[in-house]
Coordinates of C-alpha atoms in Angstrom, one line a residue:
M124 CA 3.1 14.8 -114.3
V125 CA 1.8 12.1 -112.3
A126 CA 3.8 8.9 -111.9
E127 CA 1.7 5.8 -112.8
P128 CA 1.2 3.1 -109.8
G129 CA 3.6 0.6 -110.0
G130 CA 6.2 2.7 -111.8
P131 CA 9.6 3.0 -111.0
E132 CA 9.1 6.0 -108.6
D133 CA 6.6 4.0 -106.5
E134 CA 9.3 1.8 -105.7
K135 CA 11.2 1.9 -102.1
P136 CA 14.6 0.9 -101.0
Q137 CA 14.6 -1.9 -98.7
S138 CA 16.7 -0.7 -96.1
D139 CA 17.8 -2.3 -92.3
E140 CA 15.3 0.0 -90.8
A141 CA 12.2 -1.7 -93.0
H142 CA 12.9 -5.3 -91.5
S143 CA 11.6 -6.2 -88.1
A144 CA 14.1 -6.3 -85.1
F145 CA 12.9 -10.3 -84.9
S146 CA 13.0 -11.1 -88.4
Q147 CA 15.9 -13.7 -89.9
P148 CA 18.8 -11.8 -91.0
A149 CA 20.2 -12.5 -94.5
G150 CA 22.3 -15.2 -95.4
T151 CA 21.7 -16.9 -92.3
E152 CA 19.7 -20.4 -91.7
P153 CA 16.9 -20.6 -89.7
P154 CA 17.6 -22.5 -86.2
A155 CA 16.6 -26.1 -85.7
A156 CA 13.1 -26.9 -84.3
P157 CA 13.3 -27.5 -80.5
P158 CA 12.8 -30.8 -78.9
E159 CA 9.1 -31.7 -78.1
E160 CA 9.5 -31.5 -74.4
D161 CA 11.0 -28.0 -74.7
H162 CA 7.8 -26.7 -76.2
P163 CA 6.1 -24.2 -73.7
T164 CA 2.6 -25.2 -72.7
S165 CA -0.3 -23.4 -70.9
E166 CA -0.7 -24.5 -66.9
F167 CA -4.4 -24.7 -68.0
A168 CA -4.1 -26.9 -71.0
L169 CA -5.5 -30.4 -70.7
P170 CA -2.9 -33.2 -70.7
A171 CA -2.5 -35.4 -73.7
G172 CA -4.9 -38.4 -74.3
V173 CA -7.2 -36.3 -72.1
T174 CA -10.9 -35.4 -74.3
P175 CA -13.1 -32.4 -72.9
D176 CA -16.4 -32.9 -72.0
S177 CA -18.6 -31.4 -74.4
P178 CA -20.7 -28.8 -72.8
A179 CA -24.3 -28.6 -72.3
P180 CA -26.5 -27.0 -74.7
G181 CA -26.8 -23.5 -74.3
S182 CA -24.1 -23.2 -71.8
G183 CA -21.0 -21.3 -71.9
S184 CA -20.4 -17.9 -73.4
G185 CA -18.5 -19.3 -76.4
S186 CA -19.8 -20.5 -79.5
G187 CA -18.2 -23.3 -82.0
S188 CA -17.2 -22.5 -85.3
A189 CA -17.6 -25.6 -86.8
S190 CA -19.1 -28.9 -86.4
G191 CA -17.2 -31.2 -83.7
S192 CA -14.9 -28.2 -82.7
E193 CA -14.5 -27.4 -78.9
T194 CA -16.5 -24.6 -77.3
T195 CA -14.7 -22.3 -75.0
G196 CA -16.9 -21.4 -72.1
S197 CA -16.3 -18.3 -69.7
A198 CA -14.8 -18.0 -66.3
F199 CA -18.0 -16.6 -65.0
A200 CA -20.5 -19.2 -66.8
L201 CA -22.7 -21.0 -64.4
P202 CA -21.1 -24.7 -64.0
S203 CA -23.3 -27.3 -66.1
T204 CA -24.6 -29.0 -63.0
Y205 CA -26.0 -25.8 -61.4
S206 CA -29.6 -25.4 -60.8
F207 CA -31.5 -22.6 -59.4
R208 CA -33.8 -24.8 -57.7
D209 CA -31.3 -26.8 -56.1
S210 CA -28.3 -24.0 -55.1
P211 CA -25.9 -24.6 -52.8
P212 CA -26.0 -22.6 -49.3
A213 CA -24.7 -19.1 -49.8
F214 CA -22.8 -17.5 -47.0
T215 CA -25.7 -14.5 -46.8
P216 CA -29.2 -16.6 -46.6
A217 CA -31.8 -16.1 -49.0
H218 CA -33.9 -14.4 -46.7
G219 CA -31.0 -12.1 -45.7
V220 CA -29.6 -11.6 -42.3
P221 CA -31.9 -11.4 -39.3
M222 CA -32.3 -7.7 -38.1
V223 CA -31.7 -6.9 -34.1
R224 CA -34.4 -5.3 -32.3
L225 CA -33.6 -3.7 -28.9
T226 CA -36.6 -4.5 -26.2
K227 CA -37.2 -1.8 -24.3
E228 CA -38.1 -3.6 -21.4
A229 CA -34.4 -4.8 -21.0
P230 CA -31.9 -2.4 -18.9
W231 CA -29.8 -0.1 -20.9
Q232 CA -26.9 -1.9 -19.7
D233 CA -27.8 -5.2 -21.4
R234 CA -29.4 -3.1 -24.4
M235 CA -25.8 -1.4 -24.8
R236 CA -23.5 -4.5 -23.9
T237 CA -25.6 -6.2 -26.7
M238 CA -24.9 -3.3 -29.3
L239 CA -21.2 -3.1 -28.3
R240 CA -20.4 -6.9 -28.8
M241 CA -22.3 -6.7 -32.4
P242 CA -20.1 -5.8 -35.2
V243 CA -20.3 -2.2 -36.9
A244 CA -22.2 -3.4 -40.0
E245 CA -24.9 -5.0 -38.0
R246 CA -25.9 -2.6 -35.6
P247 CA -29.2 -1.1 -35.9
A248 CA -30.0 2.3 -36.8
P249 CA -30.2 4.6 -33.4
D250 CA -33.8 5.6 -32.4
P251 CA -33.2 8.8 -30.7
V252 CA -34.7 9.2 -27.2
Q253 CA -33.9 13.0 -26.5
R254 CA -35.0 15.5 -29.1
H255 CA -33.0 18.0 -30.9
D256 CA -33.6 20.9 -33.6
D257 CA -33.8 20.3 -37.4
S258 CA -30.2 20.8 -37.9
G259 CA -29.4 17.6 -35.7
P260 CA -27.7 17.0 -33.0
A261 CA -24.6 19.2 -31.4
V262 CA -22.1 16.8 -32.1
P263 CA -19.3 18.6 -30.0
R264 CA -21.3 19.0 -27.0
V265 CA -22.9 15.5 -27.0
L266 CA -19.2 14.1 -27.2
D267 CA -18.1 16.3 -24.4
L268 CA -21.0 15.7 -22.2
T269 CA -20.4 11.9 -22.8
L270 CA -16.6 12.2 -22.2
R271 CA -17.5 13.6 -18.7
I272 CA -19.9 11.1 -18.0
G273 CA -17.4 8.2 -18.7
E274 CA -14.7 10.0 -16.6
L275 CA -17.0 9.8 -13.4
L276 CA -17.4 6.2 -14.0
L277 CA -14.1 5.5 -14.7
A278 CA -12.8 7.5 -11.7
G279 CA -15.1 5.8 -9.7
G280 CA -13.8 2.4 -10.3
E281 CA -16.3 1.1 -12.8
G282 CA -15.2 -1.6 -15.2
A283 CA -14.3 -0.7 -18.8
E284 CA -17.0 -2.5 -20.5
D285 CA -19.8 -0.8 -18.3
V286 CA -17.8 2.7 -19.0
E287 CA -18.1 2.0 -22.5
A288 CA -21.8 0.7 -22.7
A289 CA -22.5 3.9 -20.7
M290 CA -20.9 6.3 -23.2
F291 CA -22.7 4.4 -26.0
A292 CA -26.2 4.9 -24.7
V293 CA -25.6 8.7 -24.3
M294 CA -24.5 9.2 -27.5
R295 CA -27.4 6.8 -29.5
S296 CA -29.7 8.7 -26.9
Y297 CA -29.0 12.0 -28.6
G298 CA -29.4 10.7 -32.3
L299 CA -25.1 10.1 -32.6
D300 CA -24.6 6.9 -34.9
R301 CA -21.6 5.5 -36.1
C302 CA -19.8 5.8 -33.0
E303 CA -16.8 3.9 -31.2
P304 CA -16.0 4.7 -27.6
T305 CA -12.6 3.3 -26.7
V306 CA -12.1 2.7 -22.8
T307 CA -8.4 2.4 -21.4
F308 CA -6.7 2.9 -17.6
T309 CA -6.3 6.5 -17.8
L310 CA -7.7 7.8 -21.6
L311 CA -11.2 8.0 -22.9
S312 CA -12.0 8.5 -26.5
I313 CA -14.9 8.5 -28.8
S314 CA -14.6 8.3 -32.8
H315 CA -17.7 9.6 -34.7
Q316 CA -18.2 9.3 -38.6
P317 CA -21.5 11.2 -39.3
S318 CA -21.3 9.4 -42.8
L319 CA -18.8 7.3 -45.2
V320 CA -18.3 10.8 -47.1
D321 CA -17.7 12.9 -44.0
D322 CA -14.6 13.3 -41.9
P323 CA -14.4 11.6 -38.9
V324 CA -14.6 13.3 -35.4
T325 CA -12.7 12.3 -32.3
A326 CA -12.4 13.7 -29.2
S327 CA -10.7 12.3 -26.0
R328 CA -10.4 12.7 -22.2
T329 CA -7.5 11.9 -19.7
V330 CA -8.7 10.5 -16.4
R331 CA -5.8 12.0 -14.0
R332 CA -7.6 11.4 -10.6
R333 CA -9.5 8.7 -8.8
A334 CA -11.7 8.8 -5.9
T335 CA -13.9 5.9 -4.5
D336 CA -17.3 7.6 -4.4
Y337 CA -20.1 5.2 -4.7
T338 CA -23.0 7.6 -4.0
R339 CA -21.5 9.5 -6.9
L340 CA -21.4 6.4 -9.0
A341 CA -25.2 5.8 -8.3
A342 CA -26.1 9.4 -9.2
V343 CA -24.1 8.9 -12.6
F344 CA -26.1 5.8 -13.3
R345 CA -29.3 7.6 -12.6
L346 CA -28.6 10.3 -14.8
I347 CA -28.0 8.0 -17.7
D348 CA -30.9 5.8 -17.0
D349 CA -33.0 9.3 -17.5
I350 CA -31.2 10.2 -20.4
T351 CA -31.9 6.6 -22.2
T352 CA -35.6 7.1 -21.0
A353 CA -38.2 8.1 -23.5
D354 CA -40.3 9.1 -20.6
D355 CA -37.8 12.1 -19.6
E356 CA -37.0 14.7 -21.9
I357 CA -33.5 15.9 -21.1
S358 CA -31.9 18.7 -23.0
L359 CA -28.1 18.9 -23.1
E360 CA -28.2 22.1 -21.1
E361 CA -30.5 20.0 -18.3
A362 CA -27.4 16.9 -18.6
Y363 CA -24.6 19.4 -18.1
R364 CA -26.6 21.2 -15.1
R365 CA -27.4 17.6 -13.4
L366 CA -23.5 16.5 -14.0
A367 CA -22.2 19.7 -12.4
E368 CA -24.5 19.1 -9.3
I369 CA -23.4 15.5 -8.8
R370 CA -19.7 16.8 -9.2
R371 CA -20.4 19.1 -6.5
N372 CA -22.2 17.3 -3.8
R373 CA -20.3 16.3 -0.5
H374 CA -19.4 13.1 0.6
P375 CA -22.2 11.4 2.3
Y376 CA -20.0 10.7 5.4
P377 CA -17.5 12.9 7.1
G378 CA -13.6 12.0 7.9
W379 CA -14.0 10.9 11.4
V380 CA -16.8 8.5 10.3
L381 CA -14.3 6.9 7.6
T382 CA -11.8 6.8 10.4
M383 CA -14.2 5.0 12.8
A384 CA -15.2 2.5 9.8
A385 CA -11.5 1.6 9.2
G386 CA -11.2 0.9 13.0
G387 CA -14.6 -1.2 12.9
L388 CA -13.0 -3.1 9.7
A389 CA -10.1 -4.2 11.2
G390 CA -11.7 -5.0 14.4
A391 CA -14.2 -7.4 12.7
A392 CA -11.6 -8.9 10.6
S393 CA -9.8 -9.9 13.7
V394 CA -12.7 -11.6 15.2
L395 CA -13.2 -13.5 12.1
V396 CA -9.7 -15.2 12.7
G397 CA -10.0 -16.1 16.3
G398 CA -9.7 -12.5 18.3
G399 CA -11.5 -11.7 21.4
P400 CA -12.8 -8.3 22.5
L401 CA -9.2 -6.9 23.5
V402 CA -8.1 -7.9 20.3
F403 CA -10.9 -6.1 18.5
L404 CA -10.2 -2.9 20.4
I405 CA -6.3 -3.0 19.6
A406 CA -6.8 -3.8 15.9
A407 CA -9.3 -1.0 15.8
L408 CA -6.9 1.5 17.2
G409 CA -3.8 0.2 15.0
A410 CA -6.3 0.6 11.7
M411 CA -7.6 4.1 13.1
L412 CA -3.8 5.4 13.3
G413 CA -2.6 3.9 10.2
D414 CA -5.7 6.0 8.8
R415 CA -4.9 9.1 10.5
L416 CA -1.3 8.6 9.2
A417 CA -2.5 8.1 5.8
W418 CA -4.6 11.3 5.5
L419 CA -1.5 13.1 6.7
C420 CA 0.5 12.0 3.8
A421 CA -2.2 12.7 1.4
G422 CA -2.3 16.3 2.5
R423 CA 1.6 17.0 1.9
G424 CA 1.2 15.2 -1.5
L425 CA 3.0 11.9 -1.3
P426 CA 1.8 9.3 -3.7
E427 CA -0.5 6.8 -2.7
F428 CA 2.2 3.9 -2.7
Y429 CA 3.6 5.6 0.2
Q430 CA 0.5 6.2 2.1
F431 CA -0.3 2.5 2.1
V432 CA 3.5 1.9 3.5
V433 CA 2.5 4.3 6.3
A434 CA -1.0 2.9 6.8
A435 CA 0.2 -0.9 7.0
M436 CA 3.0 -0.1 9.9
P437 CA 1.0 0.8 13.1
P438 CA -1.1 -2.4 12.8
A439 CA 1.8 -4.4 12.6
A440 CA 3.7 -2.5 15.1
M441 CA 0.9 -2.9 17.8
G442 CA 0.8 -6.8 17.1
V443 CA 4.8 -6.7 17.8
A444 CA 4.3 -4.7 21.2
L445 CA 1.6 -7.5 22.3
T446 CA 4.3 -9.9 21.4
L447 CA 6.8 -8.4 23.7
T448 CA 4.3 -7.7 26.4
H449 CA 3.6 -12.2 26.7
W450 CA 0.0 -11.6 27.1
S451 CA -1.3 -15.1 26.9
D452 CA -4.8 -14.5 26.1
V453 CA -4.2 -12.1 23.1
R454 CA -3.2 -13.3 19.8
P455 CA -0.9 -10.9 18.0
S456 CA -1.3 -12.4 14.5
A457 CA -5.3 -11.6 14.7
V458 CA -4.3 -7.7 15.1
I459 CA -1.9 -7.3 12.4
T460 CA -4.1 -9.7 10.2
G461 CA -7.1 -7.2 11.2
G462 CA -5.3 -4.5 10.1
L463 CA -4.5 -5.9 6.5
F464 CA -7.9 -6.4 5.9
A465 CA -8.9 -2.6 5.9
L466 CA -5.7 -2.3 3.3
L467 CA -6.0 -4.9 0.8
P468 CA -7.1 -3.6 -2.5
G469 CA -10.3 -5.9 -3.3
R470 CA -12.0 -3.1 -5.4
A471 CA -9.1 -2.9 -7.7
L472 CA -8.3 -6.6 -8.0
V473 CA -12.0 -7.3 -8.8
A474 CA -12.1 -4.8 -11.8
G475 CA -8.8 -5.7 -13.0
V476 CA -9.9 -9.2 -13.4
Q477 CA -13.4 -8.6 -14.7
D478 CA -11.9 -6.2 -17.4
G479 CA -9.3 -9.2 -18.5
L480 CA -12.4 -11.6 -18.7
T481 CA -14.2 -9.3 -20.8
G482 CA -11.6 -8.6 -23.3
Y483 CA -10.0 -5.3 -22.1
Y484 CA -6.7 -6.6 -21.7
I485 CA -4.8 -3.3 -21.6
T486 CA -6.8 -1.5 -18.8
A487 CA -6.8 -5.1 -16.8
S488 CA -3.0 -5.2 -17.3
A489 CA -3.1 -1.5 -15.8
R490 CA -5.4 -2.4 -13.2
L491 CA -3.7 -5.4 -11.7
L492 CA -0.3 -3.4 -11.9
E493 CA -1.5 -1.0 -9.5
V494 CA -2.9 -3.5 -7.2
M495 CA 0.8 -4.9 -7.4
Y496 CA 1.6 -1.8 -6.4
F497 CA -0.5 -1.5 -3.4
F498 CA 0.5 -4.9 -2.5
I499 CA 4.1 -4.2 -2.4
A500 CA 3.6 -1.1 -0.4
I501 CA 1.4 -3.1 2.3
V502 CA 4.4 -5.7 2.3
T503 CA 6.9 -3.0 2.9
G504 CA 5.1 -1.6 6.1
V505 CA 4.4 -4.8 7.4
L506 CA 8.0 -6.0 6.8
L507 CA 9.6 -3.1 8.2
A508 CA 7.4 -3.2 11.4
L509 CA 8.4 -7.2 11.6
Y510 CA 11.9 -6.9 11.0
G511 CA 12.2 -4.4 13.8
G512 CA 10.1 -6.5 16.1
L513 CA 12.4 -9.4 15.6
Q514 CA 15.5 -7.3 16.1
L515 CA 13.9 -6.4 19.5
G516 CA 13.2 -10.1 20.6
A517 CA 9.8 -10.5 19.4
E518 CA 8.7 -14.4 19.4
L519 CA 5.9 -14.6 16.4
D520 CA 4.2 -17.6 16.2
P521 CA 3.5 -19.1 12.6
E522 CA 1.8 -22.1 14.0
A523 CA -1.1 -20.1 15.1
R524 CA -2.6 -20.1 12.0
F525 CA -3.5 -23.7 12.1
I526 CA -5.8 -22.9 15.5
T527 CA -9.5 -23.2 14.5
H528 CA -12.2 -21.2 16.4
D529 CA -15.7 -22.3 15.5
R530 CA -17.9 -19.4 16.7
P531 CA -20.3 -19.2 13.7
V532 CA -22.8 -17.0 15.2
I533 CA -20.0 -14.2 16.5
Q534 CA -18.3 -14.7 13.1
I535 CA -21.5 -14.3 11.0
F536 CA -22.0 -10.8 13.0
A537 CA -18.5 -9.8 12.7
S538 CA -18.6 -10.6 8.8
M539 CA -21.8 -8.5 8.8
L540 CA -20.0 -5.5 10.7
L541 CA -16.9 -5.9 8.5
T542 CA -19.1 -5.5 5.0
L543 CA -21.0 -2.4 7.0
A544 CA -17.7 -0.6 7.6
F545 CA -16.6 -1.5 4.2
A546 CA -19.4 0.0 2.6
V547 CA -18.9 3.3 4.7
L548 CA -15.2 3.5 3.6
L549 CA -16.4 3.1 0.0
Q550 CA -19.1 6.2 0.2
Q551 CA -22.1 4.3 -0.2
E552 CA -25.8 5.6 -0.2
R553 CA -27.5 4.6 2.9
A554 CA -30.1 2.8 1.2
T555 CA -27.8 0.3 0.1
V556 CA -25.9 -0.3 3.1
L557 CA -28.5 -3.1 4.6
A558 CA -28.4 -4.9 1.0
V559 CA -24.6 -5.1 0.8
T560 CA -24.4 -6.2 4.8
L561 CA -26.8 -9.0 4.3
N562 CA -25.0 -9.8 1.1
G563 CA -21.8 -10.0 2.9
G564 CA -23.3 -12.3 5.8
V565 CA -24.4 -14.6 3.4
A566 CA -21.2 -14.9 1.7
W567 CA -19.3 -15.6 4.8
I568 CA -22.2 -18.5 6.0
V569 CA -21.5 -20.2 2.4
F570 CA -17.7 -19.9 3.0
G571 CA -18.0 -21.2 6.2
A572 CA -20.4 -23.9 5.5
M573 CA -18.1 -25.3 2.8
A574 CA -14.6 -24.8 4.7
R575 CA -15.4 -25.7 8.2
T576 CA -18.1 -27.8 8.2
G577 CA -17.9 -29.7 4.6
K578 CA -13.6 -29.4 4.8
L579 CA -13.4 -28.3 1.4
S580 CA -10.6 -26.4 0.0
A581 CA -10.4 -22.6 1.0
V582 CA -9.9 -21.4 -2.5
A583 CA -13.0 -23.3 -3.7
A584 CA -15.1 -22.3 -1.0
T585 CA -14.1 -18.7 -1.5
A586 CA -14.7 -19.1 -5.3
A587 CA -18.4 -20.4 -4.3
A588 CA -18.9 -17.7 -2.1
A589 CA -18.1 -14.6 -4.6
G590 CA -19.7 -16.1 -7.2
L591 CA -22.9 -16.0 -5.1
V592 CA -22.1 -12.4 -4.0
G593 CA -21.9 -11.5 -8.0
L594 CA -25.1 -13.5 -8.7
F595 CA -27.1 -11.3 -5.8
G596 CA -25.3 -7.8 -6.5
Q597 CA -26.1 -8.1 -10.3
L598 CA -29.9 -8.9 -9.1
F599 CA -29.5 -6.2 -6.9
S600 CA -28.2 -3.8 -9.5
R601 CA -30.9 -4.8 -11.7
Y602 CA -33.7 -4.2 -9.4
R603 CA -32.5 -0.4 -8.7
Y604 CA -31.5 0.4 -11.9
T605 CA -27.7 1.2 -10.8
S606 CA -24.3 -0.1 -10.9
S607 CA -23.5 -3.6 -9.3
L608 CA -20.3 -2.4 -7.7
P609 CA -22.1 -0.9 -4.3
Y610 CA -23.7 -4.3 -3.7
I611 CA -20.5 -6.4 -4.4
T612 CA -17.4 -4.8 -3.4
A613 CA -18.2 -4.2 0.2
A614 CA -19.7 -8.0 0.5
I615 CA -16.4 -9.8 -0.6
G616 CA -14.6 -7.8 2.1
P617 CA -14.8 -10.8 4.7
L618 CA -13.4 -13.3 1.9
L619 CA -10.3 -11.2 1.2
P620 CA -6.9 -13.1 2.2
G621 CA -5.8 -11.3 5.1
S622 CA -4.5 -14.1 7.1
A623 CA -2.5 -15.8 4.4
T624 CA -0.9 -12.6 3.6
Y625 CA 0.4 -12.0 7.0
F626 CA 1.7 -15.2 7.6
G627 CA 3.5 -15.3 4.3
L628 CA 5.1 -11.9 5.1
L629 CA 6.2 -13.6 8.4
G630 CA 7.8 -16.6 6.5
V631 CA 9.9 -14.0 4.7
A632 CA 10.3 -11.7 7.5
Q633 CA 11.9 -15.0 9.5
N634 CA 13.9 -15.9 6.7
E635 CA 11.5 -19.2 6.0
L636 CA 11.4 -18.3 2.1
D637 CA 9.6 -21.6 1.3
R638 CA 6.7 -21.4 3.7
G639 CA 6.3 -17.6 3.0
L640 CA 6.0 -18.1 -0.7
A641 CA 3.4 -20.9 -0.3
S642 CA 1.5 -18.6 2.1
L643 CA 1.4 -15.8 -0.6
S644 CA 0.8 -18.0 -3.3
T645 CA -2.4 -19.1 -1.5
A646 CA -3.0 -15.8 -0.8
V647 CA -2.9 -14.7 -4.5
A648 CA -5.0 -17.7 -5.5
T649 CA -7.6 -16.5 -3.2
A650 CA -7.8 -13.3 -4.6
L651 CA -7.9 -14.5 -7.9
A652 CA -11.1 -17.2 -6.7
I653 CA -12.6 -14.0 -5.4
A654 CA -12.4 -12.0 -8.4
I655 CA -13.4 -15.0 -11.1
G656 CA -16.1 -15.9 -8.7
V657 CA -17.7 -12.4 -9.0
N658 CA -17.5 -12.2 -12.4
L659 CA -19.1 -15.6 -13.0
G660 CA -21.7 -15.0 -10.3
S661 CA -22.6 -11.6 -12.5
E662 CA -22.4 -13.5 -15.9
I663 CA -24.8 -16.7 -14.6
S664 CA -27.4 -14.0 -13.7
R665 CA -27.4 -12.4 -17.1
L666 CA -28.2 -16.1 -18.3
F667 CA -31.4 -15.5 -16.8
M668 CA -32.3 -12.3 -17.9
R669 CA -34.0 -11.2 -21.0
V670 CA -31.1 -10.0 -23.0
P671 CA -32.2 -8.4 -26.8
G672 CA -31.1 -10.1 -29.5
A673 CA -32.3 -10.9 -33.1
V674 CA -35.7 -11.6 -34.1
G675 CA -36.4 -15.1 -33.7
G676 CA -34.1 -15.6 -30.5
A677 CA -30.3 -14.9 -31.4
N678 CA -27.7 -16.5 -29.4
R679 CA -26.2 -14.1 -26.8
R680 CA -22.8 -12.7 -28.4
A681 CA -19.3 -13.0 -26.2
A682 CA -17.3 -10.4 -25.1
K683 CA -14.5 -9.7 -27.5
R684 CA -13.6 -13.4 -27.8
T685 CA -11.8 -15.0 -30.8
R686 CA -12.1 -18.5 -29.4
G687 CA -8.5 -19.1 -29.8
F688 CA -7.8 -18.7 -33.7

């Protein structure tokens, strides 16, 4: 029997489970309404008394349900004042972002430096110069070759930005895109991501030994120039073979020539500060003895710090011995100053400041820390000799630095001899020795004209002369398509603060700390002026060169700068 709808069987008991949890319980009175100010309102609601503007016809996504009702618009709807003919300026222009085209006439250093200073998303696709098979480039071998080339450049004293530019040039020449080289003081690494969906490939290499050989450095630059040139087809096997030959090549000068060059550098430096022929010979003999002792310590495996300590002691000891003999026509200070010129780490100082100015702060800090250790080693060796001389009754004259010697012709030839000896110590190619010697002579002429004749500050004159050295060195390197270091490092030799360093150490040894620290501060300021002047001269030379940029002439990008924010 089926029950009729609405019958007693269809009724259900009204239990507590059938009521809502938020319903008013039976037998209770509803609470009084809250006051008007307690009513919650939306933060987007219009204030009382404000009438919303009526939307323009056709604007908004909502539609009114009745005449006079408010129309609710979409948050993504265009404003009523928008017009596509008069649109506001956008972040990306309507014609798109200008495309960067690299000019083939510019040297590969400038082209790759431009690429490194661009964001990754704005870099153009690589134009492979070297051919490979249909399967694509051999990524592990290309990365290994790039790291080996970067290792030789970094070990030879090249700046971090130039090493990254060289590594970037090799990778793009073999068709590897989306690569990021990273250079620190002792570590080289490369990260390559084939595409957005592939895993990145990372390789690294540690630089454990450094050797100054600018002939090898120039050979590596020629190899990179051939790899980046479309006229020469260099396979990976050919590049590996040439790189192995560069590693196996002997130094261009034997050991005895390097020792003679160290003596010539010290003798020429002693003439620059007022020494005569006898001072030249004694300073040269002290520097050669210190060089041989340093070679002996190196053969026994002693760290480089102790090699500098040992090399600084013989010139200082000879200066003290001359003081004890009471020769009136010999200046002991010139002998000691000449010996210091052969030891001051001008190459590492210039490279460290250059890395700091181009944004590589970790590498710059490590290089400057190395310079500080070398300087402390020189200070230790000289102070040991000076303290020993003072105990024996040697009377070293700190006022000798105020004696001026105006011998412009002799000093110009001495500066050129100093630069020539410095170039030999740096193992430069014979073809570059003449150019760097002339560059050093010009630097001393500028310094003498400003400091001696013009009576200007010695630090300012040093900065101006160093800037000219950097300018000429950069022009020479672009003409020869090689590194600028062989044309710059030796040319700054006559400008090194050897005299200020010696008199600062003498003040410390004689317990006159104020005078000693003031002289050492002058030496530090002069060294920084040299480094900054060289970098500024190099940057000025690039302003007059054709730098690749965007179509229509883009501004030259800075090197990893944030402009203070």
